[in-house]
Amino acid sequence: MIVTPWRVSGKIDYDRLIKEFGTQPLTEDLLKRIERHAGELHLQLRRRLFFSHRGLDWILDMYEAGRRFVLYTGRGPSGPVHIGHLVPWIFTKYLQDAFDAKLYFQMTDDEKFLVNPDFTLDKTRRLAYDNALDVIAVGFDAKKTKIIMDVEDADIIYRIAIRVAKKITFSTIKAVFGLNESSNIGIIFFPAVQAVPCFIESELTGENVPCLIPAAIDQDPYWRVTRDVAPKLGYLKPAQIHCKFLPGLGKGGKMSASLPETCIFTTDSPEDVDRKVWNAFTGGRPTVKEQRMHGGDPTICPIYYYDYYLFEDDDRKIKEIYMRCRSGDLLCGEHKTMLSEKIKKFLKEHQKRREKAKDLLDEFLFKNR
Ligand code: TYM
């Protein structure tokens, strides 16, 4: 199992990640506290897609004592956005609504320029602006959301990043991120840049404001380093809430743009969706007869996972799907058709909002604040 910000492979054991990364599991008690403030628990919490945290209890303590906090999440614009990326963003919107929180969203066009040998700055800038449409389409509140474009907002980024960088040694970066002497020095510096939005609100307002970061667990190495540095600069340690990876449509592995046929992009057409879902791996048996006799295995099936984690909010219905699959009553073809319809409906709405986002972009940009 390898989980770094730039590489995720092998069978992921999330309990082991909690131990190895030194994070905390999300407890029933924490969920109840969130529910009390939010009114209801988001599907991604109920079904434990979000499973781990650092300092979430502290964020809630502060909030319950009357302190506000900001949210921070982001995207490395290396290609089109897929529905896996939307997972933490949809959840962040839930938190924004529930806690009336301001959000800083970072577009790391610099990171993607630095890690991809063939990428020009022009290309990463174009992708950053394109991906920002997906962010806006998720439905964030324009008044409370600022999208930071690293290269264009370099003035504020750099001023904070060099102070962060001064507190981090090369040996820490080598150990935490697996970089070495032949890595380019831009990417060695970059973790200081990804730390910056944790502190922007404090920097701009002069008030020390707590920050909560929803993201998948692959981004955790950044936060380990950032939490170490924060008190040395007089800032509060940022807290995190981590999600698992939405799998791809193939056998095992997270959804990743590098395998486009196992990946649902937000800009996919209905035909793309039908084709990709139809060709997906499932937990089904080789023949209808065997499926009817022995049932399928939803615990290894991406079709079931998509319903479970994203598309079937109704707990009663998801249980029914599980039972029908297990008993052999639900065949994979039928389930695929059901899921395709849900994904196409979701994408149709998302794509409409994405179009409208073109007119809203200016309002969301940090540089226009
Ligand atoms: P990036 O662009 O790789 O991923 C964007 C966000 O999507 C999450 N993610 C996934 N979540 C669920 N299932 C998947 N299959 C999946 N694949 C990716 C990532 O964890 C991330 O939350 N360096 C970052 C950009 C960044 C950032 C941040 C991300 C800058 N600041 C703060 C999170 C929080 C990156 O390249 O993300």
mmCIF file of C-alpha atoms and ligand atoms in Angstrom:
data_model
loop_
_atom_site.group_PDB
_atom_site.id
_atom_site.type_symbol
_atom_site.label_atom_id
_atom_site.label_comp_id
_atom_site.label_asym_id
_atom_site.label_seq_id
_atom_site.Cartn_x
_atom_site.Cartn_y
_atom_site.Cartn_z
ATOM 1 C CA MET A 1 0.000 0.000 0.000
ATOM 2 C CA ILE A 2 1.386 3.400 -1.020
ATOM 3 C CA VAL A 3 -0.472 6.607 -0.133
ATOM 4 C CA THR A 4 1.265 9.909 -0.879
ATOM 5 C CA PRO A 5 -0.096 13.144 -2.419
ATOM 6 C CA TRP A 6 1.315 12.054 -5.775
ATOM 7 C CA ARG A 7 0.801 8.303 -5.714
ATOM 8 C CA VAL A 8 -1.856 5.967 -4.353
ATOM 9 C CA SER A 9 -1.547 2.241 -5.093
ATOM 10 C CA GLY A 10 -2.125 -1.212 -3.636
ATOM 11 C CA LYS A 11 -5.046 -2.350 -1.502
ATOM 12 C CA ILE A 12 -5.743 0.439 0.922
ATOM 13 C CA ASP A 13 -6.174 -0.511 4.558
ATOM 14 C CA TYR A 14 -7.708 2.559 6.185
ATOM 15 C CA ASP A 15 -7.312 1.298 9.762
ATOM 16 C CA ARG A 16 -3.612 0.842 9.094
ATOM 17 C CA LEU A 17 -3.414 4.363 7.624
ATOM 18 C CA ILE A 18 -4.893 5.790 10.831
ATOM 19 C CA LYS A 19 -2.097 4.064 12.767
ATOM 20 C CA GLU A 20 0.704 4.886 10.315
ATOM 21 C CA PHE A 21 -0.292 8.521 9.819
ATOM 22 C CA GLY A 22 -1.091 8.970 13.517
ATOM 23 C CA THR A 23 -4.619 10.307 12.924
ATOM 24 C CA GLN A 24 -7.763 9.623 14.981
ATOM 25 C CA PRO A 25 -10.833 7.613 13.925
ATOM 26 C CA LEU A 26 -14.131 9.516 13.679
ATOM 27 C CA THR A 27 -16.095 8.437 16.741
ATOM 28 C CA GLU A 28 -19.860 8.215 17.317
ATOM 29 C CA ASP A 29 -19.470 11.015 19.837
ATOM 30 C CA LEU A 30 -17.950 13.356 17.239
ATOM 31 C CA LEU A 31 -20.655 12.472 14.739
ATOM 32 C CA LYS A 32 -23.330 13.308 17.299
ATOM 33 C CA ARG A 33 -21.717 16.672 17.947
ATOM 34 C CA ILE A 34 -21.663 17.452 14.217
ATOM 35 C CA GLU A 35 -25.270 16.318 13.893
ATOM 36 C CA ARG A 36 -26.310 18.636 16.708
ATOM 37 C CA HIS A 37 -24.966 21.648 14.811
ATOM 38 C CA ALA A 38 -25.767 20.559 11.263
ATOM 39 C CA GLY A 39 -29.272 19.242 11.909
ATOM 40 C CA GLU A 40 -28.524 16.051 10.016
ATOM 41 C CA LEU A 41 -25.549 13.864 9.290
ATOM 42 C CA HIS A 42 -24.271 13.924 5.737
ATOM 43 C CA LEU A 43 -24.327 10.614 3.875
ATOM 44 C CA GLN A 44 -20.523 10.698 3.748
ATOM 45 C CA LEU A 45 -20.413 10.752 7.561
ATOM 46 C CA ARG A 46 -23.212 8.236 8.120
ATOM 47 C CA ARG A 47 -21.530 5.760 5.774
ATOM 48 C CA ARG A 48 -18.027 6.596 7.048
ATOM 49 C CA LEU A 49 -16.587 7.763 3.749
ATOM 50 C CA PHE A 50 -15.084 10.372 6.051
ATOM 51 C CA PHE A 51 -13.369 8.172 8.592
ATOM 52 C CA SER A 52 -10.500 9.949 10.283
ATOM 53 C CA HIS A 53 -9.434 13.326 11.648
ATOM 54 C CA ARG A 54 -6.907 15.411 13.480
ATOM 55 C CA GLY A 55 -8.159 18.001 15.934
ATOM 56 C CA LEU A 56 -11.826 17.893 14.904
ATOM 57 C CA ASP A 57 -12.802 17.657 18.589
ATOM 58 C CA TRP A 58 -10.795 20.842 19.215
ATOM 59 C CA ILE A 59 -12.499 22.654 16.299
ATOM 60 C CA LEU A 60 -15.892 21.692 17.741
ATOM 61 C CA ASP A 61 -14.818 22.804 21.244
ATOM 62 C CA MET A 62 -13.840 26.194 19.831
ATOM 63 C CA TYR A 63 -17.048 26.475 17.815
ATOM 64 C CA GLU A 64 -19.182 25.542 20.820
ATOM 65 C CA ALA A 65 -17.351 28.201 22.812
ATOM 66 C CA GLY A 66 -18.476 30.769 20.234
ATOM 67 C CA ARG A 67 -15.368 30.926 18.009
ATOM 68 C CA ARG A 68 -15.693 30.806 14.225
ATOM 69 C CA PHE A 69 -13.430 28.688 12.011
ATOM 70 C CA VAL A 70 -12.560 28.699 8.315
ATOM 71 C CA LEU A 71 -12.602 25.784 5.903
ATOM 72 C CA TYR A 72 -9.785 25.072 3.479
ATOM 73 C CA THR A 73 -9.606 22.591 0.617
ATOM 74 C CA GLY A 74 -8.171 22.496 -2.897
ATOM 75 C CA ARG A 75 -7.353 20.995 -6.245
ATOM 76 C CA GLY A 76 -4.198 20.346 -8.241
ATOM 77 C CA PRO A 77 -5.353 21.191 -11.773
ATOM 78 C CA SER A 78 -3.777 18.438 -13.856
ATOM 79 C CA GLY A 79 -6.754 17.557 -16.065
ATOM 80 C CA PRO A 80 -10.528 17.413 -15.954
ATOM 81 C CA VAL A 81 -12.307 16.967 -12.610
ATOM 82 C CA HIS A 82 -13.820 13.548 -11.843
ATOM 83 C CA ILE A 83 -16.537 12.588 -9.378
ATOM 84 C CA GLY A 84 -13.898 11.358 -6.880
ATOM 85 C CA HIS A 85 -12.637 14.938 -6.545
ATOM 86 C CA LEU A 86 -16.182 16.098 -5.919
ATOM 87 C CA VAL A 87 -16.439 13.894 -2.801
ATOM 88 C CA PRO A 88 -14.538 16.222 -0.422
ATOM 89 C CA TRP A 89 -15.967 19.325 -2.119
ATOM 90 C CA ILE A 90 -19.594 18.207 -1.673
ATOM 91 C CA PHE A 91 -18.786 17.496 1.954
ATOM 92 C CA THR A 92 -17.084 20.882 2.354
ATOM 93 C CA LYS A 93 -20.230 22.587 1.106
ATOM 94 C CA TYR A 94 -22.230 20.707 3.756
ATOM 95 C CA LEU A 95 -19.813 22.002 6.399
ATOM 96 C CA GLN A 96 -19.947 25.532 4.981
ATOM 97 C CA ASP A 97 -23.737 25.534 5.255
ATOM 98 C CA ALA A 98 -23.825 23.830 8.661
ATOM 99 C CA PHE A 99 -21.224 26.029 10.339
ATOM 100 C CA ASP A 100 -21.664 29.191 8.277
ATOM 101 C CA ALA A 101 -17.950 29.022 7.539
ATOM 102 C CA LYS A 102 -15.789 30.895 5.089
ATOM 103 C CA LEU A 103 -13.893 28.668 2.626
ATOM 104 C CA TYR A 104 -10.481 29.133 1.055
ATOM 105 C CA PHE A 105 -10.097 26.936 -2.007
ATOM 106 C CA GLN A 106 -6.550 26.599 -3.347
ATOM 107 C CA MET A 107 -5.762 25.825 -7.001
ATOM 108 C CA THR A 108 -2.199 24.549 -7.050
ATOM 109 C CA ASP A 109 -1.334 25.324 -10.656
ATOM 110 C CA ASP A 110 2.285 25.732 -9.483
ATOM 111 C CA GLU A 111 2.344 22.187 -8.012
ATOM 112 C CA LYS A 112 1.072 20.602 -11.213
ATOM 113 C CA PHE A 113 3.541 22.625 -13.277
ATOM 114 C CA LEU A 114 6.364 21.413 -11.040
ATOM 115 C CA VAL A 115 5.467 17.710 -10.963
ATOM 116 C CA ASN A 116 4.565 17.211 -14.629
ATOM 117 C CA PRO A 117 7.598 17.471 -16.903
ATOM 118 C CA ASP A 118 5.462 18.345 -19.959
ATOM 119 C CA PHE A 119 3.164 20.955 -18.419
ATOM 120 C CA THR A 120 3.562 24.650 -19.194
ATOM 121 C CA LEU A 121 2.351 27.370 -16.829
ATOM 122 C CA ASP A 122 -0.134 28.359 -19.481
ATOM 123 C CA LYS A 123 -1.627 24.877 -19.451
ATOM 124 C CA THR A 124 -1.940 24.661 -15.652
ATOM 125 C CA ARG A 125 -3.509 28.136 -15.554
ATOM 126 C CA ARG A 126 -6.107 27.102 -18.146
ATOM 127 C CA LEU A 127 -6.873 23.925 -16.226
ATOM 128 C CA ALA A 128 -7.128 25.863 -12.952
ATOM 129 C CA TYR A 129 -9.759 28.171 -14.456
ATOM 130 C CA ASP A 130 -11.581 25.237 -16.020
ATOM 131 C CA ASN A 131 -11.590 23.232 -12.754
ATOM 132 C CA ALA A 132 -12.790 26.299 -10.821
ATOM 133 C CA LEU A 133 -16.098 25.956 -12.718
ATOM 134 C CA ASP A 134 -16.591 22.539 -11.116
ATOM 135 C CA VAL A 135 -15.835 23.976 -7.699
ATOM 136 C CA ILE A 136 -18.429 26.703 -8.164
ATOM 137 C CA ALA A 137 -20.931 24.173 -9.573
ATOM 138 C CA VAL A 138 -20.833 22.308 -6.248
ATOM 139 C CA GLY A 139 -22.832 25.241 -4.891
ATOM 140 C CA PHE A 140 -20.543 27.111 -2.510
ATOM 141 C CA ASP A 141 -21.691 30.474 -1.222
ATOM 142 C CA ALA A 142 -20.007 33.182 -3.336
ATOM 143 C CA LYS A 143 -19.907 35.579 -0.408
ATOM 144 C CA LYS A 144 -18.063 33.107 1.772
ATOM 145 C CA THR A 145 -15.763 31.365 -0.735
ATOM 146 C CA LYS A 146 -12.468 32.543 -2.169
ATOM 147 C CA ILE A 147 -10.602 30.596 -4.844
ATOM 148 C CA ILE A 148 -6.856 31.157 -4.652
ATOM 149 C CA MET A 149 -4.876 30.710 -7.871
ATOM 150 C CA ASP A 150 -1.360 30.066 -6.601
ATOM 151 C CA VAL A 151 0.550 31.733 -9.423
ATOM 152 C CA GLU A 152 -1.757 34.733 -9.806
ATOM 153 C CA ASP A 153 -2.039 35.220 -6.043
ATOM 154 C CA ALA A 154 1.693 34.779 -5.579
ATOM 155 C CA ASP A 155 2.068 37.976 -3.529
ATOM 156 C CA ILE A 156 0.146 36.742 -0.497
ATOM 157 C CA ILE A 157 1.204 33.125 -1.041
ATOM 158 C CA TYR A 158 4.895 33.924 -1.155
ATOM 159 C CA ARG A 159 4.882 36.228 1.859
ATOM 160 C CA ILE A 160 3.509 33.457 4.075
ATOM 161 C CA ALA A 161 5.199 30.528 2.307
ATOM 162 C CA ILE A 162 8.744 31.732 2.920
ATOM 163 C CA ARG A 163 8.041 32.067 6.632
ATOM 164 C CA VAL A 164 6.681 28.505 6.651
ATOM 165 C CA ALA A 165 9.593 27.249 4.527
ATOM 166 C CA LYS A 166 12.152 28.713 6.922
ATOM 167 C CA LYS A 167 10.882 26.312 9.606
ATOM 168 C CA ILE A 168 11.046 23.146 7.475
ATOM 169 C CA THR A 169 14.240 21.254 6.744
ATOM 170 C CA PHE A 170 15.050 19.340 3.584
ATOM 171 C CA SER A 171 15.382 16.155 5.619
ATOM 172 C CA THR A 172 11.765 16.522 6.844
ATOM 173 C CA ILE A 173 10.521 16.967 3.287
ATOM 174 C CA LYS A 174 12.549 13.996 2.085
ATOM 175 C CA ALA A 175 11.182 11.786 4.850
ATOM 176 C CA VAL A 176 7.547 12.897 4.656
ATOM 177 C CA PHE A 177 7.095 13.143 0.881
ATOM 178 C CA GLY A 178 9.662 10.627 -0.355
ATOM 179 C CA LEU A 179 11.549 13.317 -2.318
ATOM 180 C CA ASN A 180 15.289 13.044 -2.907
ATOM 181 C CA GLU A 181 18.358 14.873 -4.229
ATOM 182 C CA SER A 182 17.200 14.580 -7.816
ATOM 183 C CA SER A 183 13.765 16.160 -7.129
ATOM 184 C CA ASN A 184 13.469 19.671 -8.506
ATOM 185 C CA ILE A 185 13.812 22.355 -5.847
ATOM 186 C CA GLY A 186 10.412 23.823 -6.709
ATOM 187 C CA ILE A 187 8.585 20.744 -5.490
ATOM 188 C CA ILE A 188 10.776 20.619 -2.380
ATOM 189 C CA PHE A 189 9.550 24.143 -1.542
ATOM 190 C CA PHE A 190 5.949 23.456 -2.533
ATOM 191 C CA PRO A 191 4.694 21.972 0.789
ATOM 192 C CA ALA A 192 5.213 25.461 2.259
ATOM 193 C CA VAL A 193 2.839 26.807 -0.423
ATOM 194 C CA GLN A 194 0.116 24.260 0.322
ATOM 195 C CA ALA A 195 0.352 25.240 4.005
ATOM 196 C CA VAL A 196 -0.403 28.910 3.298
ATOM 197 C CA PRO A 197 -4.238 28.920 3.075
ATOM 198 C CA CYS A 198 -4.377 27.468 6.620
ATOM 199 C CA PHE A 199 -3.107 30.827 7.824
ATOM 200 C CA ILE A 200 -4.518 33.339 5.301
ATOM 201 C CA GLU A 201 -7.578 34.286 7.346
ATOM 202 C CA SER A 202 -5.413 34.908 10.414
ATOM 203 C CA GLU A 203 -2.935 36.869 8.325
ATOM 204 C CA LEU A 204 -5.608 39.049 6.703
ATOM 205 C CA THR A 205 -7.667 39.739 9.816
ATOM 206 C CA GLY A 206 -5.042 39.755 12.563
ATOM 207 C CA GLU A 207 -7.309 37.417 14.545
ATOM 208 C CA ASN A 208 -6.022 33.855 15.121
ATOM 209 C CA VAL A 209 -8.723 31.833 13.328
ATOM 210 C CA PRO A 210 -8.892 28.003 13.496
ATOM 211 C CA CYS A 211 -8.946 26.156 10.175
ATOM 212 C CA LEU A 212 -10.507 22.802 9.232
ATOM 213 C CA ILE A 213 -9.407 20.947 6.093
ATOM 214 C CA PRO A 214 -11.698 18.342 4.481
ATOM 215 C CA ALA A 215 -9.758 16.225 1.934
ATOM 216 C CA ALA A 216 -8.935 12.626 1.110
ATOM 217 C CA ILE A 217 -6.241 11.013 3.248
ATOM 218 C CA ASP A 218 -3.609 11.326 0.462
ATOM 219 C CA GLN A 219 -3.120 15.011 1.367
ATOM 220 C CA ASP A 220 -2.309 14.254 4.997
ATOM 221 C CA PRO A 221 1.510 14.485 4.677
ATOM 222 C CA TYR A 222 1.102 18.229 3.994
ATOM 223 C CA TRP A 223 -0.854 18.711 7.197
ATOM 224 C CA ARG A 224 1.599 16.791 9.326
ATOM 225 C CA VAL A 225 4.308 19.247 8.320
ATOM 226 C CA THR A 226 1.988 22.260 8.589
ATOM 227 C CA ARG A 227 0.800 21.326 12.091
ATOM 228 C CA ASP A 228 4.407 21.140 13.176
ATOM 229 C CA VAL A 229 5.229 24.582 11.849
ATOM 230 C CA ALA A 230 2.052 26.463 12.877
ATOM 231 C CA PRO A 231 2.868 27.114 16.551
ATOM 232 C CA LYS A 232 6.422 28.170 15.611
ATOM 233 C CA LEU A 233 4.854 31.013 13.596
ATOM 234 C CA GLY A 234 2.258 31.865 16.243
ATOM 235 C CA TYR A 235 -0.641 30.280 14.315
ATOM 236 C CA LEU A 236 -3.133 27.634 15.454
ATOM 237 C CA LYS A 237 -2.601 24.097 14.149
ATOM 238 C CA PRO A 238 -5.008 23.365 11.289
ATOM 239 C CA ALA A 239 -7.439 20.472 11.882
ATOM 240 C CA GLN A 240 -8.338 17.837 9.298
ATOM 241 C CA ILE A 241 -11.183 15.531 8.424
ATOM 242 C CA HIS A 242 -10.119 12.774 6.014
ATOM 243 C CA CYS A 243 -12.099 10.756 3.496
ATOM 244 C CA LYS A 244 -11.421 7.463 1.805
ATOM 245 C CA PHE A 245 -10.965 7.291 -1.958
ATOM 246 C CA LEU A 246 -13.886 6.804 -4.271
ATOM 247 C CA PRO A 247 -12.795 3.735 -6.271
ATOM 248 C CA GLY A 248 -12.524 3.666 -10.045
ATOM 249 C CA LEU A 249 -14.793 1.521 -12.186
ATOM 250 C CA GLY A 250 -12.040 -1.070 -12.623
ATOM 251 C CA LYS A 251 -10.972 -3.828 -10.252
ATOM 252 C CA GLY A 252 -9.586 -2.080 -7.155
ATOM 253 C CA GLY A 253 -7.741 1.233 -6.980
ATOM 254 C CA LYS A 254 -8.952 4.785 -6.500
ATOM 255 C CA MET A 255 -10.676 6.774 -9.220
ATOM 256 C CA SER A 256 -7.845 8.377 -11.129
ATOM 257 C CA ALA A 257 -7.781 10.483 -14.296
ATOM 258 C CA SER A 258 -4.809 8.438 -15.519
ATOM 259 C CA LEU A 259 -7.297 5.596 -16.198
ATOM 260 C CA PRO A 260 -9.996 7.554 -18.043
ATOM 261 C CA GLU A 261 -12.232 4.595 -18.918
ATOM 262 C CA THR A 262 -12.651 3.770 -15.205
ATOM 263 C CA CYS A 263 -13.268 7.353 -14.287
ATOM 264 C CA ILE A 264 -16.442 9.486 -14.520
ATOM 265 C CA PHE A 265 -15.449 13.038 -15.442
ATOM 266 C CA THR A 266 -17.838 15.867 -14.648
ATOM 267 C CA THR A 267 -17.914 16.769 -18.340
ATOM 268 C CA ASP A 268 -18.713 13.240 -19.563
ATOM 269 C CA SER A 269 -21.630 12.847 -21.970
ATOM 270 C CA PRO A 270 -24.544 10.460 -21.250
ATOM 271 C CA GLU A 271 -23.011 8.056 -23.806
ATOM 272 C CA ASP A 272 -19.663 8.137 -21.958
ATOM 273 C CA VAL A 273 -21.430 7.312 -18.702
ATOM 274 C CA ASP A 274 -23.406 4.436 -20.208
ATOM 275 C CA ARG A 275 -20.286 2.967 -21.805
ATOM 276 C CA LYS A 276 -18.014 3.305 -18.774
ATOM 277 C CA VAL A 277 -20.574 1.962 -16.326
ATOM 278 C CA TRP A 278 -21.505 -0.880 -18.646
ATOM 279 C CA ASN A 279 -17.843 -1.947 -18.938
ATOM 280 C CA ALA A 280 -17.212 -1.676 -15.187
ATOM 281 C CA PHE A 281 -15.906 -4.434 -12.955
ATOM 282 C CA THR A 282 -18.552 -5.729 -10.526
ATOM 283 C CA GLY A 283 -18.864 -8.127 -7.624
ATOM 284 C CA GLY A 284 -21.087 -10.331 -9.776
ATOM 285 C CA ARG A 285 -20.791 -13.948 -10.879
ATOM 286 C CA PRO A 286 -19.674 -14.995 -14.372
ATOM 287 C CA THR A 287 -23.158 -16.214 -15.388
ATOM 288 C CA VAL A 288 -26.745 -15.218 -14.628
ATOM 289 C CA LYS A 289 -27.412 -18.727 -13.358
ATOM 290 C CA GLU A 290 -24.554 -18.541 -10.846
ATOM 291 C CA GLN A 291 -25.585 -15.045 -9.797
ATOM 292 C CA ARG A 292 -29.136 -16.228 -9.149
ATOM 293 C CA MET A 293 -27.829 -19.197 -7.147
ATOM 294 C CA HIS A 294 -25.026 -17.616 -5.101
ATOM 295 C CA GLY A 295 -25.651 -13.864 -5.276
ATOM 296 C CA GLY A 296 -23.053 -11.150 -5.870
ATOM 297 C CA ASP A 297 -20.514 -9.494 -3.588
ATOM 298 C CA PRO A 298 -21.291 -5.786 -3.072
ATOM 299 C CA THR A 299 -18.246 -5.359 -0.810
ATOM 300 C CA ILE A 300 -15.910 -5.437 -3.817
ATOM 301 C CA CYS A 301 -18.237 -3.788 -6.333
ATOM 302 C CA PRO A 302 -17.683 -0.198 -7.555
ATOM 303 C CA ILE A 303 -21.276 -0.054 -8.811
ATOM 304 C CA TYR A 304 -22.495 -0.672 -5.283
ATOM 305 C CA TYR A 305 -19.903 1.725 -3.809
ATOM 306 C CA TYR A 306 -21.103 4.612 -5.984
ATOM 307 C CA ASP A 307 -24.623 4.113 -4.749
ATOM 308 C CA TYR A 308 -23.425 3.679 -1.181
ATOM 309 C CA TYR A 309 -21.113 6.685 -1.042
ATOM 310 C CA LEU A 310 -22.712 9.150 -3.442
ATOM 311 C CA PHE A 311 -25.936 8.427 -5.194
ATOM 312 C CA GLU A 312 -28.333 6.577 -2.866
ATOM 313 C CA ASP A 313 -28.981 8.739 0.171
ATOM 314 C CA ASP A 314 -31.941 6.680 1.407
ATOM 315 C CA ASP A 315 -30.667 4.183 4.030
ATOM 316 C CA ARG A 316 -33.622 1.886 3.487
ATOM 317 C CA LYS A 317 -33.060 1.743 -0.279
ATOM 318 C CA ILE A 318 -29.326 1.097 -0.023
ATOM 319 C CA LYS A 319 -30.007 -1.786 2.352
ATOM 320 C CA GLU A 320 -32.487 -3.187 -0.131
ATOM 321 C CA ILE A 321 -29.927 -2.941 -2.966
ATOM 322 C CA TYR A 322 -27.404 -4.764 -0.777
ATOM 323 C CA MET A 323 -29.836 -7.554 0.092
ATOM 324 C CA ARG A 324 -31.056 -7.956 -3.491
ATOM 325 C CA CYS A 325 -27.467 -8.175 -4.731
ATOM 326 C CA ARG A 326 -26.457 -10.696 -2.062
ATOM 327 C CA SER A 327 -29.478 -12.875 -2.733
ATOM 328 C CA GLY A 328 -29.000 -12.944 -6.504
ATOM 329 C CA ASP A 329 -32.261 -11.096 -7.124
ATOM 330 C CA LEU A 330 -30.434 -8.041 -8.522
ATOM 331 C CA LEU A 331 -28.318 -8.753 -11.596
ATOM 332 C CA CYS A 332 -25.298 -6.604 -12.413
ATOM 333 C CA GLY A 333 -26.775 -5.406 -15.711
ATOM 334 C CA GLU A 334 -29.870 -4.119 -13.940
ATOM 335 C CA HIS A 335 -27.832 -2.419 -11.238
ATOM 336 C CA LYS A 336 -25.549 -0.822 -13.825
ATOM 337 C CA THR A 337 -28.553 0.590 -15.672
ATOM 338 C CA MET A 338 -29.987 1.982 -12.426
ATOM 339 C CA LEU A 339 -26.666 3.604 -11.513
ATOM 340 C CA SER A 340 -26.072 5.013 -15.010
ATOM 341 C CA GLU A 341 -29.420 6.815 -14.797
ATOM 342 C CA LYS A 342 -28.503 8.344 -11.426
ATOM 343 C CA ILE A 343 -25.067 9.466 -12.615
ATOM 344 C CA LYS A 344 -26.483 10.978 -15.824
ATOM 345 C CA LYS A 345 -29.103 12.887 -13.830
ATOM 346 C CA PHE A 346 -26.444 14.155 -11.435
ATOM 347 C CA LEU A 347 -24.099 15.198 -14.271
ATOM 348 C CA LYS A 348 -26.866 16.939 -16.187
ATOM 349 C CA GLU A 349 -27.526 19.203 -13.196
ATOM 350 C CA HIS A 350 -23.824 19.664 -12.466
ATOM 351 C CA GLN A 351 -23.107 20.580 -16.081
ATOM 352 C CA LYS A 352 -25.893 23.186 -16.054
ATOM 353 C CA ARG A 353 -24.439 24.776 -12.921
ATOM 354 C CA ARG A 354 -20.963 24.517 -14.459
ATOM 355 C CA GLU A 355 -22.140 26.583 -17.450
ATOM 356 C CA LYS A 356 -23.645 29.212 -15.147
ATOM 357 C CA ALA A 357 -20.408 29.260 -13.144
ATOM 358 C CA LYS A 358 -18.677 31.034 -16.050
ATOM 359 C CA ASP A 359 -20.603 34.185 -15.131
ATOM 360 C CA LEU A 360 -19.903 33.777 -11.411
ATOM 361 C CA LEU A 361 -16.182 33.114 -11.586
ATOM 362 C CA ASP A 362 -15.073 36.696 -10.928
ATOM 363 C CA GLU A 363 -17.024 36.812 -7.680
ATOM 364 C CA PHE A 364 -15.228 33.739 -6.382
ATOM 365 C CA LEU A 365 -11.654 34.717 -7.162
ATOM 366 C CA PHE A 366 -9.467 35.652 -4.216
ATOM 367 C CA LYS A 367 -7.756 38.343 -6.273
ATOM 368 C CA ASN A 368 -11.104 40.194 -6.631
ATOM 369 C CA ARG A 369 -11.833 40.184 -2.900
HETATM 370 P P1 TYM B 1 -6.010 16.694 -6.170
HETATM 371 O O1 TYM B 1 -6.308 17.577 -7.308
HETATM 372 O O2 TYM B 1 -5.180 15.466 -6.393
HETATM 373 O O3 TYM B 1 -7.360 16.230 -5.522
HETATM 374 C C1 TYM B 1 -8.389 17.150 -5.177
HETATM 375 C C2 TYM B 1 -9.143 16.619 -3.962
HETATM 376 O O4 TYM B 1 -9.753 15.368 -4.267
HETATM 377 C C3 TYM B 1 -9.326 14.367 -3.360
HETATM 378 N N1 TYM B 1 -9.344 13.122 -4.147
HETATM 379 C C4 TYM B 1 -10.244 12.152 -3.954
HETATM 380 N N2 TYM B 1 -11.221 12.031 -3.050
HETATM 381 C C5 TYM B 1 -11.987 10.915 -3.106
HETATM 382 N N3 TYM B 1 -11.809 9.939 -4.014
HETATM 383 C C6 TYM B 1 -10.828 10.001 -4.954
HETATM 384 N N4 TYM B 1 -10.672 9.029 -5.855
HETATM 385 C C7 TYM B 1 -9.995 11.169 -4.945
HETATM 386 N N5 TYM B 1 -8.946 11.589 -5.692
HETATM 387 C C8 TYM B 1 -8.570 12.781 -5.189
HETATM 388 C C9 TYM B 1 -7.978 14.826 -2.860
HETATM 389 O O5 TYM B 1 -7.650 14.303 -1.605
HETATM 390 C C10 TYM B 1 -8.217 16.334 -2.768
HETATM 391 O O6 TYM B 1 -8.897 16.639 -1.583
HETATM 392 N N6 TYM B 1 -2.281 19.129 -3.779
HETATM 393 C C11 TYM B 1 -3.732 18.987 -3.910
HETATM 394 C C12 TYM B 1 -4.439 20.330 -4.088
HETATM 395 C C13 TYM B 1 -4.666 21.034 -2.772
HETATM 396 C C14 TYM B 1 -5.486 20.577 -1.713
HETATM 397 C C15 TYM B 1 -5.386 21.590 -0.699
HETATM 398 C C16 TYM B 1 -6.321 19.472 -1.553
HETATM 399 C C17 TYM B 1 -4.119 22.219 -2.381
HETATM 400 N N7 TYM B 1 -4.534 22.552 -1.136
HETATM 401 C C18 TYM B 1 -6.106 21.453 0.481
HETATM 402 C C19 TYM B 1 -7.024 19.335 -0.370
HETATM 403 C C20 TYM B 1 -6.904 20.327 0.650
HETATM 404 C C21 TYM B 1 -4.072 18.082 -5.078
HETATM 405 O O7 TYM B 1 -3.307 17.925 -5.996
HETATM 406 O O8 TYM B 1 -5.346 17.562 -4.992
#
